[in-house]
Amino acid sequence: MFLQSVLALSLALPSLSAAARLFATHYDGNVYSLNLEEKGDKFSLTKTHNLTTCGGAGSTSALTVDSARGLVWCVGEGTPGALTALKVWKDGTMFEEVVTVETPPGGVDSVTYGIDKQFLAIAHYGNSSISLFNIPFADKQQVKPFDVSQPHQVLLDPTESFILSPDLGSDVVHVFAIDQKSGKLNKCGSNSTIYYDKGSGPRHGAFVTSSEGHHARRARSPHRERLMTRDGKKTTLYTVEELRGNVCSFDVSYVNNGCPVFKPLTCFRPYPGSNFPSNTTTLGEIRAAGPTLHISVRKDGKFDGKDSLVTLKPGQKTVTDDDLFSSGGKTPRSFVINRKGDLVAVGNQDSSTVVIIKRDPKTGKLLNEVASLLVGEAPAEGTWGGLSSIVWYE
């Protein structure tokens, strides 16, 4: 057994408070529970609880919300790695419901998948692997794409039939077909693998299905299952490269029961003049919501030393200063858009600040910073640490 403790996973969802709840991880080893209240035009962001967990200092790196079970899954990137299921209560209190003794090192992202989301996949940047777990835990599997692999994300395609993993080390995006019953991942062939120029470093991806943001679905017939987009509208995959600094788009097509095929569309640097201000400037994450894409830019210092978020329309190929907005801090490693689409939470790693930005859900325009909070301590200049991830608990 690889579990330090196994408790029954309650399927009851704890009631949520009227205020919005967020959780953040910090490389000091803590998960922080944050409360966001809105009164009129005023917002108040406060820290309510914290818990040292998920591998402790230097490890705690990423969160995945599992609100149907009242859980937040925490991934640690230490050696060995860590996986912890945190039970969440109404007031934001957390306790460790399940703690694994050991996982592969270098876990940086996870996703739940399968029927009733009964499986969890973790991307291990420091172990060239993707590990798979049953929920509740039964056994563990491991997928090893390549020896030099550095997977940085695992994400579901809109049909929830495939998992993609941008691989910063191998300059590819791996594509796996999901066995919905067993949770096993079967690697798709080379026709589905996305290959990048050497040294590109694909880091994160996001799907957009049609200009209205429709999701794809599975359509069944008596003779075969055919994958299509809702109302026949097209699906596009967008990825950001950490090393070369491009955002790239791909037309996605599904044929019968086969793996998806990705046709390259465009690649460009999403920054004014197509030049970053320094060789330390890199892209972080990409998110899609409604009519827009948002990308975090780390270490550009565009706003009096604070870094940038870029807003793009699908199909946009050039960026101006009007497309940039302050992240409210330094090194926006993580950011998330709430379900309503009217707020963005940014986890700025090097300033260790969580910043809340008002967003127009109809246009995607970032409007103004409404709250900011120091969470944990900011790392000393030139050292590793600070905030590692941020999620809305919805």
CSV table of C-alpha atoms in Angstrom, one decimal:
chain,number,residue,atom,x,y,z
A,1,MET,CA,0.0,0.0,0.0
A,2,PHE,CA,1.3,3.5,-0.9
A,3,LEU,CA,-1.2,5.3,1.3
A,4,GLN,CA,-0.3,6.8,4.7
A,5,SER,CA,-3.9,7.0,5.5
A,6,VAL,CA,-7.1,6.3,3.7
A,7,LEU,CA,-10.4,7.7,4.9
A,8,ALA,CA,-13.8,7.4,3.2
A,9,LEU,CA,-14.3,10.1,0.6
A,10,SER,CA,-17.6,11.8,1.4
A,11,LEU,CA,-19.6,12.7,-1.7
A,12,ALA,CA,-21.5,15.4,0.1
A,13,LEU,CA,-20.6,19.0,-0.9
A,14,PRO,CA,-20.1,21.3,2.1
A,15,SER,CA,-22.3,24.3,1.8
A,16,LEU,CA,-20.4,27.4,0.5
A,17,SER,CA,-20.5,30.8,2.1
A,18,ALA,CA,-21.9,33.8,0.4
A,19,ALA,CA,-18.4,35.1,-0.2
A,20,ALA,CA,-16.1,33.6,-2.8
A,21,ARG,CA,-13.4,31.1,-1.7
A,22,LEU,CA,-10.0,30.7,-3.1
A,23,PHE,CA,-7.0,28.5,-2.3
A,24,ALA,CA,-3.4,29.2,-3.0
A,25,THR,CA,-0.2,27.2,-2.6
A,26,HIS,CA,3.1,28.6,-1.5
A,27,TYR,CA,6.6,27.1,-1.6
A,28,ASP,CA,6.8,27.7,2.1
A,29,GLY,CA,4.8,24.4,2.3
A,30,ASN,CA,1.4,25.8,3.0
A,31,VAL,CA,-2.0,25.8,1.4
A,32,TYR,CA,-3.8,29.1,2.2
A,33,SER,CA,-7.6,29.5,2.3
A,34,LEU,CA,-8.7,33.0,1.2
A,35,ASN,CA,-12.0,34.8,1.4
A,36,LEU,CA,-13.2,37.4,-1.1
A,37,GLU,CA,-16.2,39.5,-0.1
A,38,GLU,CA,-17.9,42.1,-2.2
A,39,LYS,CA,-19.9,45.0,-0.7
A,40,GLY,CA,-21.2,47.3,-3.4
A,41,ASP,CA,-18.2,48.3,-5.4
A,42,LYS,CA,-15.7,47.4,-2.7
A,43,PHE,CA,-13.9,44.1,-2.4
A,44,SER,CA,-12.1,42.6,0.6
A,45,LEU,CA,-9.6,39.8,0.3
A,46,THR,CA,-8.5,38.1,3.6
A,47,LYS,CA,-6.6,35.0,4.6
A,48,THR,CA,-8.7,32.7,6.8
A,49,HIS,CA,-6.7,29.5,7.3
A,50,ASN,CA,-3.5,27.8,6.3
A,51,LEU,CA,-2.2,24.2,6.5
A,52,THR,CA,1.3,22.9,6.1
A,53,THR,CA,0.8,19.9,3.8
A,54,CYS,CA,1.6,18.3,0.5
A,55,GLY,CA,5.3,17.6,0.9
A,56,GLY,CA,6.0,20.7,3.0
A,57,ALA,CA,8.5,23.5,2.3
A,58,GLY,CA,9.8,23.6,-1.3
A,59,SER,CA,7.2,21.1,-2.6
A,60,THR,CA,3.6,22.5,-2.5
A,61,SER,CA,3.0,23.4,-6.1
A,62,ALA,CA,-0.5,22.9,-7.6
A,63,LEU,CA,-4.2,22.5,-6.7
A,64,THR,CA,-7.1,20.9,-8.5
A,65,VAL,CA,-10.7,21.6,-7.2
A,66,ASP,CA,-13.0,18.6,-6.8
A,67,SER,CA,-16.0,20.4,-5.4
A,68,ALA,CA,-18.4,17.4,-6.0
A,69,ARG,CA,-16.5,15.6,-3.3
A,70,GLY,CA,-15.8,18.7,-1.2
A,71,LEU,CA,-12.1,18.3,-1.9
A,72,VAL,CA,-9.0,20.1,-3.2
A,73,TRP,CA,-6.2,17.9,-4.5
A,74,CYS,CA,-2.8,19.2,-3.7
A,75,VAL,CA,0.3,18.1,-5.7
A,76,GLY,CA,3.9,18.5,-4.4
A,77,GLU,CA,7.0,18.7,-6.6
A,78,GLY,CA,9.6,17.6,-4.1
A,79,THR,CA,11.6,14.3,-4.1
A,80,PRO,CA,9.6,12.2,-3.5
A,81,GLY,CA,6.5,14.0,-4.7
A,82,ALA,CA,3.3,14.3,-2.8
A,83,LEU,CA,-0.4,14.0,-3.4
A,84,THR,CA,-2.9,15.1,-0.7
A,85,ALA,CA,-6.7,15.3,-0.7
A,86,LEU,CA,-7.8,18.2,1.4
A,87,LYS,CA,-11.3,18.2,2.8
A,88,VAL,CA,-12.9,21.7,2.6
A,89,TRP,CA,-15.5,23.0,5.0
A,90,LYS,CA,-17.8,26.0,4.8
A,91,ASP,CA,-15.5,28.4,6.6
A,92,GLY,CA,-12.5,27.4,4.5
A,93,THR,CA,-11.0,25.1,7.1
A,94,MET,CA,-9.0,22.2,5.6
A,95,PHE,CA,-7.8,18.9,6.8
A,96,GLU,CA,-5.9,16.1,5.2
A,97,GLU,CA,-8.4,13.4,4.2
A,98,VAL,CA,-6.0,11.3,2.2
A,99,VAL,CA,-2.2,11.5,2.1
A,100,THR,CA,0.0,9.4,-0.2
A,101,VAL,CA,3.3,8.2,1.2
A,102,GLU,CA,5.1,8.7,-2.1
A,103,THR,CA,4.5,9.8,-5.7
A,104,PRO,CA,7.0,10.4,-8.5
A,105,PRO,CA,8.9,13.7,-7.9
A,106,GLY,CA,8.3,17.0,-9.7
A,107,GLY,CA,4.4,17.1,-9.7
A,108,VAL,CA,3.3,20.4,-11.1
A,109,ASP,CA,-0.2,20.0,-12.4
A,110,SER,CA,-3.2,17.6,-12.1
A,111,VAL,CA,-6.6,17.0,-13.6
A,112,THR,CA,-9.6,14.8,-12.7
A,113,TYR,CA,-11.1,12.8,-15.6
A,114,GLY,CA,-13.3,9.8,-16.5
A,115,ILE,CA,-16.9,9.0,-15.7
A,116,ASP,CA,-17.9,10.9,-12.5
A,117,LYS,CA,-14.3,12.2,-12.4
A,118,GLN,CA,-13.1,9.0,-10.7
A,119,PHE,CA,-9.5,9.3,-11.9
A,120,LEU,CA,-6.7,11.8,-11.3
A,121,ALA,CA,-3.7,12.4,-13.6
A,122,ILE,CA,-0.5,14.3,-12.5
A,123,ALA,CA,2.2,15.8,-14.7
A,124,HIS,CA,5.6,15.2,-13.2
A,125,TYR,CA,8.0,17.8,-14.6
A,126,GLY,CA,10.9,16.4,-12.6
A,127,ASN,CA,10.3,12.7,-13.4
A,128,SER,CA,9.4,12.6,-17.2
A,129,SER,CA,6.1,10.9,-16.4
A,130,ILE,CA,2.4,11.2,-15.9
A,131,SER,CA,1.0,9.2,-12.9
A,132,LEU,CA,-2.7,8.1,-12.7
A,133,PHE,CA,-4.7,7.4,-9.5
A,134,ASN,CA,-8.2,5.9,-8.8
A,135,ILE,CA,-10.6,7.9,-6.6
A,136,PRO,CA,-11.0,6.4,-4.0
A,137,PHE,CA,-7.5,5.1,-4.2
A,138,ALA,CA,-6.9,1.5,-5.4
A,139,ASP,CA,-3.7,1.5,-7.2
A,140,LYS,CA,-1.3,3.8,-9.1
A,141,GLN,CA,-0.2,3.7,-12.7
A,142,GLN,CA,2.6,5.6,-14.5
A,143,VAL,CA,3.0,6.7,-18.1
A,144,LYS,CA,6.5,7.5,-19.3
A,145,PRO,CA,6.4,9.5,-22.6
A,146,PHE,CA,10.1,10.1,-23.2
A,147,ASP,CA,13.3,10.0,-21.1
A,148,VAL,CA,13.9,13.7,-21.7
A,149,SER,CA,10.3,14.6,-21.1
A,150,GLN,CA,9.3,17.5,-18.8
A,151,PRO,CA,5.5,17.5,-18.9
A,152,HIS,CA,4.2,20.8,-17.4
A,153,GLN,CA,0.4,20.4,-17.6
A,154,VAL,CA,-2.3,17.8,-18.1
A,155,LEU,CA,-5.6,19.1,-19.6
A,156,LEU,CA,-8.8,17.5,-21.0
A,157,ASP,CA,-9.9,18.2,-24.5
A,158,PRO,CA,-13.5,19.6,-24.8
A,159,THR,CA,-15.0,16.1,-25.4
A,160,GLU,CA,-13.3,14.8,-22.2
A,161,SER,CA,-12.2,11.8,-24.2
A,162,PHE,CA,-8.5,12.8,-24.4
A,163,ILE,CA,-5.8,14.2,-22.2
A,164,LEU,CA,-3.1,16.4,-23.6
A,165,SER,CA,0.3,17.1,-21.9
A,166,PRO,CA,2.5,20.0,-23.1
A,167,ASP,CA,6.1,18.7,-22.8
A,168,LEU,CA,8.5,21.5,-22.2
A,169,GLY,CA,11.6,19.2,-22.4
A,170,SER,CA,10.7,17.3,-25.5
A,171,ASP,CA,9.1,20.2,-27.5
A,172,VAL,CA,5.9,18.2,-28.1
A,173,VAL,CA,2.3,18.0,-26.9
A,174,HIS,CA,1.5,14.4,-26.1
A,175,VAL,CA,-2.1,13.2,-26.7
A,176,PHE,CA,-3.7,10.2,-24.8
A,177,ALA,CA,-7.0,8.5,-25.4
A,178,ILE,CA,-8.9,7.9,-22.1
A,179,ASP,CA,-10.2,4.4,-21.3
A,180,GLN,CA,-13.3,5.7,-19.4
A,181,LYS,CA,-13.8,2.5,-17.4
A,182,SER,CA,-10.2,1.8,-16.3
A,183,GLY,CA,-8.8,5.3,-16.4
A,184,LYS,CA,-5.8,4.1,-18.4
A,185,LEU,CA,-4.3,6.4,-21.0
A,186,ASN,CA,-3.4,5.1,-24.4
A,187,LYS,CA,-1.0,7.2,-26.3
A,188,CYS,CA,-2.2,8.4,-29.6
A,189,GLY,CA,0.0,8.1,-32.7
A,190,SER,CA,2.3,10.5,-34.3
A,191,ASN,CA,-0.6,12.0,-36.4
A,192,SER,CA,-2.0,13.4,-33.1
A,193,THR,CA,1.3,14.4,-31.5
A,194,ILE,CA,2.0,18.1,-31.9
A,195,TYR,CA,5.7,18.8,-32.7
A,196,TYR,CA,7.4,22.1,-32.1
A,197,ASP,CA,10.8,23.5,-33.1
A,198,LYS,CA,13.6,22.4,-30.8
A,199,GLY,CA,14.0,24.8,-27.9
A,200,SER,CA,10.4,26.0,-28.0
A,201,GLY,CA,9.3,24.6,-24.7
A,202,PRO,CA,5.5,24.3,-24.8
A,203,ARG,CA,4.2,24.9,-21.3
A,204,HIS,CA,0.4,25.3,-21.1
A,205,GLY,CA,-2.6,25.0,-23.4
A,206,ALA,CA,-6.3,25.9,-23.6
A,207,PHE,CA,-9.1,25.0,-25.9
A,208,VAL,CA,-11.6,27.4,-27.6
A,209,THR,CA,-14.7,25.8,-29.2
A,210,SER,CA,-16.3,28.3,-31.6
A,211,SER,CA,-16.3,32.1,-31.1
A,212,GLU,CA,-19.1,31.7,-28.5
A,213,GLY,CA,-17.0,29.3,-26.4
A,214,HIS,CA,-19.3,26.3,-26.8
A,215,HIS,CA,-18.0,23.0,-25.5
A,216,ALA,CA,-17.7,19.9,-27.6
A,217,ARG,CA,-19.7,16.8,-27.0
A,218,ARG,CA,-19.9,13.1,-27.9
A,219,ALA,CA,-22.7,12.1,-30.3
A,220,ARG,CA,-23.7,8.5,-30.4
A,221,SER,CA,-25.3,6.4,-33.1
A,222,PRO,CA,-26.3,2.7,-33.1
A,223,HIS,CA,-23.3,1.8,-35.2
A,224,ARG,CA,-20.4,4.1,-34.0
A,225,GLU,CA,-19.5,7.0,-31.8
A,226,ARG,CA,-18.5,10.1,-33.7
A,227,LEU,CA,-16.8,13.1,-32.0
A,228,MET,CA,-18.0,16.5,-33.1
A,229,THR,CA,-18.3,20.0,-31.8
A,230,ARG,CA,-21.6,21.3,-30.6
A,231,ASP,CA,-23.7,22.6,-33.6
A,232,GLY,CA,-20.7,21.7,-35.8
A,233,LYS,CA,-18.6,24.7,-34.6
A,234,LYS,CA,-14.9,24.4,-34.7
A,235,THR,CA,-12.5,23.7,-31.9
A,236,THR,CA,-9.1,25.4,-31.7
A,237,LEU,CA,-6.2,24.6,-29.3
A,238,TYR,CA,-3.9,27.4,-28.2
A,239,THR,CA,-0.5,26.7,-26.5
A,240,VAL,CA,2.1,29.0,-25.0
A,241,GLU,CA,5.9,28.3,-25.2
A,242,GLU,CA,8.0,29.1,-22.2
A,243,LEU,CA,11.4,29.1,-24.0
A,244,ARG,CA,10.7,30.6,-27.4
A,245,GLY,CA,7.8,32.8,-26.2
A,246,ASN,CA,5.2,32.1,-28.8
A,247,VAL,CA,1.5,31.5,-28.6
A,248,CYS,CA,0.5,28.9,-31.2
A,249,SER,CA,-2.9,27.8,-32.5
A,250,PHE,CA,-4.1,24.6,-34.0
A,251,ASP,CA,-7.3,23.6,-35.7
A,252,VAL,CA,-8.7,20.4,-34.0
A,253,SER,CA,-10.6,17.8,-36.0
A,254,TYR,CA,-12.2,14.5,-34.8
A,255,VAL,CA,-12.9,11.6,-37.1
A,256,ASN,CA,-15.2,8.8,-35.8
A,257,ASN,CA,-13.5,7.0,-32.9
A,258,GLY,CA,-10.0,8.1,-33.8
A,259,CYS,CA,-7.6,10.4,-31.9
A,260,PRO,CA,-7.8,14.2,-32.7
A,261,VAL,CA,-5.7,15.7,-35.4
A,262,PHE,CA,-4.1,19.1,-35.0
A,263,LYS,CA,-3.5,21.4,-38.0
A,264,PRO,CA,-1.1,24.3,-37.3
A,265,LEU,CA,-2.6,27.7,-37.8
A,266,THR,CA,-0.4,30.5,-36.5
A,267,CYS,CA,2.6,31.1,-34.1
A,268,PHE,CA,3.6,34.5,-32.9
A,269,ARG,CA,5.0,36.3,-29.9
A,270,PRO,CA,2.1,37.9,-28.0
A,271,TYR,CA,3.8,41.1,-27.0
A,272,PRO,CA,4.0,44.7,-28.5
A,273,GLY,CA,6.6,44.8,-31.2
A,274,SER,CA,7.0,41.0,-30.9
A,275,ASN,CA,10.0,41.6,-28.7
A,276,PHE,CA,10.3,40.9,-25.0
A,277,PRO,CA,12.1,43.6,-22.9
A,278,SER,CA,14.7,41.1,-21.7
A,279,ASN,CA,15.9,37.6,-22.1
A,280,THR,CA,14.4,36.6,-18.7
A,281,THR,CA,10.9,37.4,-19.9
A,282,THR,CA,8.8,34.3,-20.4
A,283,LEU,CA,5.2,33.2,-20.9
A,284,GLY,CA,3.5,31.4,-18.1
A,285,GLU,CA,-0.1,30.2,-18.4
A,286,ILE,CA,-2.9,30.6,-20.9
A,287,ARG,CA,-6.7,30.6,-20.1
A,288,ALA,CA,-9.7,30.8,-22.3
A,289,ALA,CA,-13.1,32.3,-21.3
A,290,GLY,CA,-15.9,33.5,-23.5
A,291,PRO,CA,-14.6,35.6,-26.3
A,292,THR,CA,-11.0,36.0,-25.2
A,293,LEU,CA,-7.7,34.3,-24.3
A,294,HIS,CA,-5.5,35.6,-21.5
A,295,ILE,CA,-1.8,34.9,-21.1
A,296,SER,CA,0.6,35.7,-18.2
A,297,VAL,CA,3.9,37.3,-19.0
A,298,ARG,CA,6.6,36.8,-16.4
A,299,LYS,CA,9.4,39.3,-15.7
A,300,ASP,CA,8.6,42.0,-18.2
A,301,GLY,CA,8.1,44.7,-15.5
A,302,LYS,CA,5.9,46.6,-17.9
A,303,PHE,CA,3.9,48.4,-15.2
A,304,ASP,CA,6.4,50.1,-12.9
A,305,GLY,CA,8.1,46.7,-12.2
A,306,LYS,CA,4.9,44.7,-12.1
A,307,ASP,CA,4.3,42.2,-14.9
A,308,SER,CA,1.6,41.7,-17.5
A,309,LEU,CA,-1.4,39.8,-18.5
A,310,VAL,CA,-2.2,39.8,-22.3
A,311,THR,CA,-5.7,39.7,-23.6
A,312,LEU,CA,-6.3,38.2,-27.1
A,313,LYS,CA,-9.2,37.6,-29.3
A,314,PRO,CA,-9.2,34.2,-31.1
A,315,GLY,CA,-7.4,34.7,-34.4
A,316,GLN,CA,-5.6,37.8,-33.3
A,317,LYS,CA,-2.0,37.9,-34.6
A,318,THR,CA,-0.5,41.1,-33.2
A,319,VAL,CA,-0.4,42.7,-29.8
A,320,THR,CA,-0.4,46.4,-28.8
A,321,ASP,CA,0.0,48.1,-25.4
A,322,ASP,CA,-3.8,48.3,-25.2
A,323,ASP,CA,-3.9,44.5,-24.9
A,324,LEU,CA,-1.7,44.5,-21.8
A,325,PHE,CA,-2.9,44.8,-18.2
A,326,SER,CA,-0.9,44.8,-14.9
A,327,SER,CA,-0.8,41.5,-13.1
A,328,GLY,CA,-0.5,43.5,-9.9
A,329,GLY,CA,2.8,41.9,-8.9
A,330,LYS,CA,6.0,40.1,-10.0
A,331,THR,CA,6.1,36.8,-11.9
A,332,PRO,CA,2.5,35.8,-12.5
A,333,ARG,CA,3.1,32.0,-12.3
A,334,SER,CA,-0.6,31.2,-12.0
A,335,PHE,CA,-3.9,32.9,-12.8
A,336,VAL,CA,-7.6,31.7,-13.0
A,337,ILE,CA,-10.9,33.1,-14.2
A,338,ASN,CA,-14.0,32.4,-12.1
A,339,ARG,CA,-17.0,30.6,-13.4
A,340,LYS,CA,-19.0,33.7,-13.9
A,341,GLY,CA,-16.1,35.2,-15.9
A,342,ASP,CA,-16.2,38.6,-14.1
A,343,LEU,CA,-13.1,38.1,-11.9
A,344,VAL,CA,-9.5,37.0,-12.5
A,345,ALA,CA,-7.3,35.8,-9.6
A,346,VAL,CA,-3.5,36.1,-10.1
A,347,GLY,CA,-0.9,34.3,-8.1
A,348,ASN,CA,2.3,36.5,-8.4
A,349,GLN,CA,5.2,34.2,-7.4
A,350,ASP,CA,8.0,36.6,-6.7
A,351,SER,CA,5.9,39.2,-4.9
A,352,SER,CA,3.8,36.5,-3.2
A,353,THR,CA,0.7,38.5,-3.8
A,354,VAL,CA,-2.8,37.3,-4.8
A,355,VAL,CA,-4.4,40.0,-6.9
A,356,ILE,CA,-8.1,40.1,-8.0
A,357,ILE,CA,-8.9,41.9,-11.2
A,358,LYS,CA,-12.4,42.8,-12.4
A,359,ARG,CA,-13.2,41.5,-15.9
A,360,ASP,CA,-16.0,42.2,-18.4
A,361,PRO,CA,-17.4,38.7,-19.2
A,362,LYS,CA,-19.0,39.9,-22.4
A,363,THR,CA,-15.9,41.4,-24.0
A,364,GLY,CA,-13.1,39.8,-21.9
A,365,LYS,CA,-11.6,43.1,-21.2
A,366,LEU,CA,-9.7,43.4,-17.9
A,367,LEU,CA,-11.0,46.5,-16.1
A,368,ASN,CA,-9.3,47.3,-12.8
A,369,GLU,CA,-7.6,45.7,-9.8
A,370,VAL,CA,-10.1,45.4,-6.9
A,371,ALA,CA,-8.1,43.6,-4.2
A,372,SER,CA,-4.6,42.5,-3.4
A,373,LEU,CA,-3.1,40.4,-0.5
A,374,LEU,CA,0.3,39.3,0.5
A,375,VAL,CA,0.2,35.5,1.1
A,376,GLY,CA,3.1,34.0,2.9
A,377,GLU,CA,6.5,35.7,2.4
A,378,ALA,CA,8.0,37.0,-0.8
A,379,PRO,CA,11.3,35.2,-1.6
A,380,ALA,CA,14.5,37.1,-1.4
A,381,GLU,CA,15.7,38.6,-4.7
A,382,GLY,CA,17.3,35.9,-6.9
A,383,THR,CA,16.0,33.0,-4.8
A,384,TRP,CA,13.3,30.4,-5.5
A,385,GLY,CA,10.0,30.5,-3.6
A,386,GLY,CA,6.8,32.4,-3.3
A,387,LEU,CA,3.3,31.6,-4.5
A,388,SER,CA,3.0,28.6,-6.8
A,389,SER,CA,-0.7,28.3,-7.7
A,390,ILE,CA,-4.2,29.8,-7.2
A,391,VAL,CA,-7.7,28.3,-7.7
A,392,TRP,CA,-11.3,29.4,-7.2
A,393,TYR,CA,-13.3,27.0,-5.1
A,394,GLU,CA,-16.5,26.8,-7.1
